[in-house]
XYZ file of C-alpha atoms in Angstrom:
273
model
C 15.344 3.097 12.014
C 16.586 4.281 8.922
C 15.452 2.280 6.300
C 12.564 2.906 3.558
C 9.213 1.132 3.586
C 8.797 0.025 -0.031
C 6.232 -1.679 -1.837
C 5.551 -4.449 -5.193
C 3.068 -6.546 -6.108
C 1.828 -8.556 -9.311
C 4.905 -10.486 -9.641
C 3.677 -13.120 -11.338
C 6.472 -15.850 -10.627
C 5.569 -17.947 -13.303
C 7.181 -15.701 -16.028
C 10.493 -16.011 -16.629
C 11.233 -12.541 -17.134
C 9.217 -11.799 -14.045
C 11.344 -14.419 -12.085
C 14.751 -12.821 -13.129
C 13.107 -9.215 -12.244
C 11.957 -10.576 -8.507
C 16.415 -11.914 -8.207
C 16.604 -8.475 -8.528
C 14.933 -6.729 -5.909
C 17.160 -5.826 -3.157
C 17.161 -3.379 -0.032
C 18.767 0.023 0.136
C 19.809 -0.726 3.850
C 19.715 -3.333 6.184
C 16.606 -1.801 8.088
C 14.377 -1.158 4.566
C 10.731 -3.345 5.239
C 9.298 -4.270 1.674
C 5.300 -4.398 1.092
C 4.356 -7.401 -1.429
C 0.508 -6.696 -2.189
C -0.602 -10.172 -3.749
C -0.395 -11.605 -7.166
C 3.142 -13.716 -6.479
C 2.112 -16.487 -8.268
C -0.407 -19.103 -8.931
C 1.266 -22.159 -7.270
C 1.998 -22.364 -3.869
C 5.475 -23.737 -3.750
C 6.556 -20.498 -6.501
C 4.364 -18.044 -3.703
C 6.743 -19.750 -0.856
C 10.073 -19.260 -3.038
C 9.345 -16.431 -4.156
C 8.292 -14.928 -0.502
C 11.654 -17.192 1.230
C 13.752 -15.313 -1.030
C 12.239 -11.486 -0.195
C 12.013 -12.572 3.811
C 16.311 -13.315 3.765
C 16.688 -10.032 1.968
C 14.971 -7.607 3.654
C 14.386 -6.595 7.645
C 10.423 -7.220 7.102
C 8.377 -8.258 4.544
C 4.433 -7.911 4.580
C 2.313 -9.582 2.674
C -1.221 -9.264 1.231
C -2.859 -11.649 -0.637
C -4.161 -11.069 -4.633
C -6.568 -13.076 -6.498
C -4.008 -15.477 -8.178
C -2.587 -16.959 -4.647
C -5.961 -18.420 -4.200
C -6.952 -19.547 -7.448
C -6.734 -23.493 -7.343
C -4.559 -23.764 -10.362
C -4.901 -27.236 -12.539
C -0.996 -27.300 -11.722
C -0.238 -26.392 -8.784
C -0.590 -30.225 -6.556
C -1.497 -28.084 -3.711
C -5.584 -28.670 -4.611
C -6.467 -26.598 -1.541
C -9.669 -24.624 -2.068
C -11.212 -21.068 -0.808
C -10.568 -19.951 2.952
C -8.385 -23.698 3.605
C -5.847 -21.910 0.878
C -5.936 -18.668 2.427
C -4.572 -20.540 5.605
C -2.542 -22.269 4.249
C -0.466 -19.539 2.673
C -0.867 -17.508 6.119
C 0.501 -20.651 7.711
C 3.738 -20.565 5.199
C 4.062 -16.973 5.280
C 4.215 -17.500 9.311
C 7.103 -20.265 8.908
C 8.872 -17.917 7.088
C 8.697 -14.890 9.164
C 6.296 -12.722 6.523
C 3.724 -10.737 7.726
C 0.073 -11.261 6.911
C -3.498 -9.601 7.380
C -3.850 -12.080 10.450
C -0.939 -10.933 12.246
C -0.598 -8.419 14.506
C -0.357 -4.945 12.497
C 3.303 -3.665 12.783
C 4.425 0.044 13.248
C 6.672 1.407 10.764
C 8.994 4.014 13.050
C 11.204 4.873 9.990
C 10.997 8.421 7.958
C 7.723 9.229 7.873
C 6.552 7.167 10.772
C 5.244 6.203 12.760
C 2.524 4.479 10.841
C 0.511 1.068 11.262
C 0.642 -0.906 8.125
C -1.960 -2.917 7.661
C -1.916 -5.579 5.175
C -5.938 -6.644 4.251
C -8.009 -9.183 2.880
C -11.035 -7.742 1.787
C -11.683 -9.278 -1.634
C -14.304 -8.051 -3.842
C -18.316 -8.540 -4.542
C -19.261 -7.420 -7.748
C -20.298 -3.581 -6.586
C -18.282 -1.987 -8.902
C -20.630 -2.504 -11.940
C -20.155 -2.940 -15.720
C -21.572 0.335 -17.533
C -25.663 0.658 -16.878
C -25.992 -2.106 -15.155
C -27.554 -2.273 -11.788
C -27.216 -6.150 -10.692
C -24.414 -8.434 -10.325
C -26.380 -10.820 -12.653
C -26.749 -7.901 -15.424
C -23.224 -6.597 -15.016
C -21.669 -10.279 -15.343
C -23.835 -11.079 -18.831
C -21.976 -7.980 -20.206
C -19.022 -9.246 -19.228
C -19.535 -12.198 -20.645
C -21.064 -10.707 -23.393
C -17.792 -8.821 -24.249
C -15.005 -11.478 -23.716
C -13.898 -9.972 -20.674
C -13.837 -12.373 -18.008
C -11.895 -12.456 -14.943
C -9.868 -16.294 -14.520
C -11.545 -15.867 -11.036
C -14.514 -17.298 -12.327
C -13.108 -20.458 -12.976
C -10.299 -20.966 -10.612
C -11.018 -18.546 -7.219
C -13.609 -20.645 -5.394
C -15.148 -19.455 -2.203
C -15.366 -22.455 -0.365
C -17.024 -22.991 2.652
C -19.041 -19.694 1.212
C -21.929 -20.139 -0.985
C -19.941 -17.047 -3.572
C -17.356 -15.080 -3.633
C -19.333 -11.435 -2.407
C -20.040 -13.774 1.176
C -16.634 -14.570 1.616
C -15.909 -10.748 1.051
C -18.792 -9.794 3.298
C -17.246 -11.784 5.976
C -13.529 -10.314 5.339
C -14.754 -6.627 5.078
C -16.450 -7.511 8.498
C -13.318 -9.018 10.486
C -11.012 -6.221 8.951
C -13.284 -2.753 10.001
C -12.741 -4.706 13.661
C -9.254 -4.848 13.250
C -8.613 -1.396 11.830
C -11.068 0.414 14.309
C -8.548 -1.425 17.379
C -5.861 0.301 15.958
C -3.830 3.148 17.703
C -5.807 6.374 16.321
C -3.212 8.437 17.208
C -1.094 6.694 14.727
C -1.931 7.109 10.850
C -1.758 4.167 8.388
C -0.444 2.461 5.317
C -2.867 0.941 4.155
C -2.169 -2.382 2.052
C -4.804 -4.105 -0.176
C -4.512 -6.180 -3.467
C -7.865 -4.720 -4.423
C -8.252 -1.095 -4.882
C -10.249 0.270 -1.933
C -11.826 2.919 -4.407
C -12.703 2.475 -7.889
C -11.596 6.266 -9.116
C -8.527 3.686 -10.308
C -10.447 1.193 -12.524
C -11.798 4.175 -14.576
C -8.580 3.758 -16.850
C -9.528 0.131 -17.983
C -8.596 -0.329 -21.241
C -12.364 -2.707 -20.403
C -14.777 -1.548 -18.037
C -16.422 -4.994 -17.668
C -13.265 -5.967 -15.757
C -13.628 -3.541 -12.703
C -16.482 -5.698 -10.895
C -13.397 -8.078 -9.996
C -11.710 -5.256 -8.641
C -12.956 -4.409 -5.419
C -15.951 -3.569 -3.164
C -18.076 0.020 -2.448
C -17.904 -1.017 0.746
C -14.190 -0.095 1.030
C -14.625 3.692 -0.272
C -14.289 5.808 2.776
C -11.695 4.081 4.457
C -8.647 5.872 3.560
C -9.825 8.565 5.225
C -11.860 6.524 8.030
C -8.791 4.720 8.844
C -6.652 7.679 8.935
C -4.081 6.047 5.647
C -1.210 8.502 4.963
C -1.064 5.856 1.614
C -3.697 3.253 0.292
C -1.097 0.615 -1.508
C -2.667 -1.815 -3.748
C -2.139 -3.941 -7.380
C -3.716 -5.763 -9.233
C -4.809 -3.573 -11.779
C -1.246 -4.142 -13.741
C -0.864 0.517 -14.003
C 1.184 1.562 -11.909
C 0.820 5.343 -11.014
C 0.271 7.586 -7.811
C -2.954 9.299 -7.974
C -4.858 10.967 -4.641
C -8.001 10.891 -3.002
C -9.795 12.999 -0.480
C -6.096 14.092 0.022
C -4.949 10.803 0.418
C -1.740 9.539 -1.746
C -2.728 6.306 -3.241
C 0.029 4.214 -5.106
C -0.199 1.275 -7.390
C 2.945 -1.104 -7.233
C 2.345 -3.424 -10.003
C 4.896 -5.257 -11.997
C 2.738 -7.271 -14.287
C 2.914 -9.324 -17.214
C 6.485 -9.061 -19.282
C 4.720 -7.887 -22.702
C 3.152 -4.778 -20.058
C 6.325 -3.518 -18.562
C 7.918 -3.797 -21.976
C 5.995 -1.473 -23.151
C 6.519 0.529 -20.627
C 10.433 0.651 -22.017
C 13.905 0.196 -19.800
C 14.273 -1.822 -17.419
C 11.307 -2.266 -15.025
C 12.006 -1.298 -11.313
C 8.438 -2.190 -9.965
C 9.776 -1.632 -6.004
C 8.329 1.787 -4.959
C 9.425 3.740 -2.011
C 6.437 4.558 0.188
C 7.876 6.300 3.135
């Protein structure tokens, strides 16, 4: 194999801009696998474009889902709520030959392989806390308090689970069984909308915002499940940082009037290995 493993995510679909960006991302090679780590779009039939369109251009695509490909968007006429979304889109992604967190985990054998990369779904449940608060209930009121409130709230429902840190209970569960099956003489990519840390959501322009950003309960694995690199989104900054030794990238493309400012022309698909 001698392709690259590369990786995006945030593409938000429903921009324009973002939409002539996306007809822009091509391979290097015929062999190059690309790593799309949630936040496509809001409504399904953009997510299934949008994914069609990556899945004829590259030899494998791999998807993880974000927040905003199971919100239950006013507009989309797919009214599909909670876990029946989330397999629904794994059903698509199937059709179309994409790879999800409920597939089998494929081995990248490419420069700097052989790795597993493992796409999750791990969601989030409130642990990483507004500022001096100690309980979801306290940490939400600031939030609240301040303006700064996730769309989540309103559009990401949990159903059948009674909230949104069961569901995540539930996923965090499932995955550690997946990832502890895995080959341990192989290391990992690991691939997660969320951050699994939250060293990354110190740079919030708003604190508030980082309890929709992931779960405490996810802070050891990149070392736990042996990741060469943690590849997530979602928090619209993209930048490599490490941890415990462990190369962590963020792959965003966000929102046009973000990667404006950032100046040229954006090029949101990163080479990972």
């Amino acid at each position: 194999m001698t392709g690259g493993l590369y990786a995006v995510s945030d593409l938000h679909v429903s921009y324009a801009e973002n939409r002539a960006v996306v007809d822009g991302l091509r391979p290097e090679t015929a062999d190059d696998w690309l790593i799309v780590a949630g936040d496509v779009g809001e409504v399904f039939a953009d997510i299934e474009r949008t994914l069609r369109l990556l899945r004829d251009r590259f030899a494998t695509v791999v998807w993880a889902p974000g927040n905003h490909e199971l919100w239950t968007h006013p507009n989309d006429p797919v009214t599909l709520r909670g876990v029946a979304r989330y397999d629904a889109l794994v059903a698509m992604c199937r059709e179309l030959g994409v790879l999800t967190p409920e597939d089998e985990y494929a081995v990248w054998r490419g420069d700097g392989g052989p790795v597993t990369v493992a796409p999750l779904f791990v969601l989030y449940d409130y642990s990483f806390r507004a500022p001096g608060t100690t309980t979801k209930e306290e940490s939400l009121r600031v939030a609240y308090d301040a303006g700064v409130v996730c769309t989540d709230e309103m559009l990401l429902h949990p159903d059948p689970y009674p909230d949104r840190e069961s569901w995540c209970a539930a996923r965090l569960e499932a995955t550690r069984r997946r990832l502890e099956a895995t080959d341990p003489a192989l290391p990992t990519v690991l691939v997660s909308h969320w951050p699994l840390v939250r060293q990354p959501t110190e740079v919030l322009w708003f604190p508030e915002f980082a309890q929709w950003c992931g779960t405490d309960r996810t802070a050891d694995w990149h070392v736990r499940h042996r990741a060469a690199v943690a590849v997530y989104g979602h928090l619209h900054i993209p930048r490599t940082t490490h941890y415990d030794g462990v190369r962590f990238e963020e792959v965003s493309l966000g929102y046009p009037r973000e990667w404006r400012r950032r100046g040229g022309e954006p090029a949101p698909m990163k080479r990972i290995l």
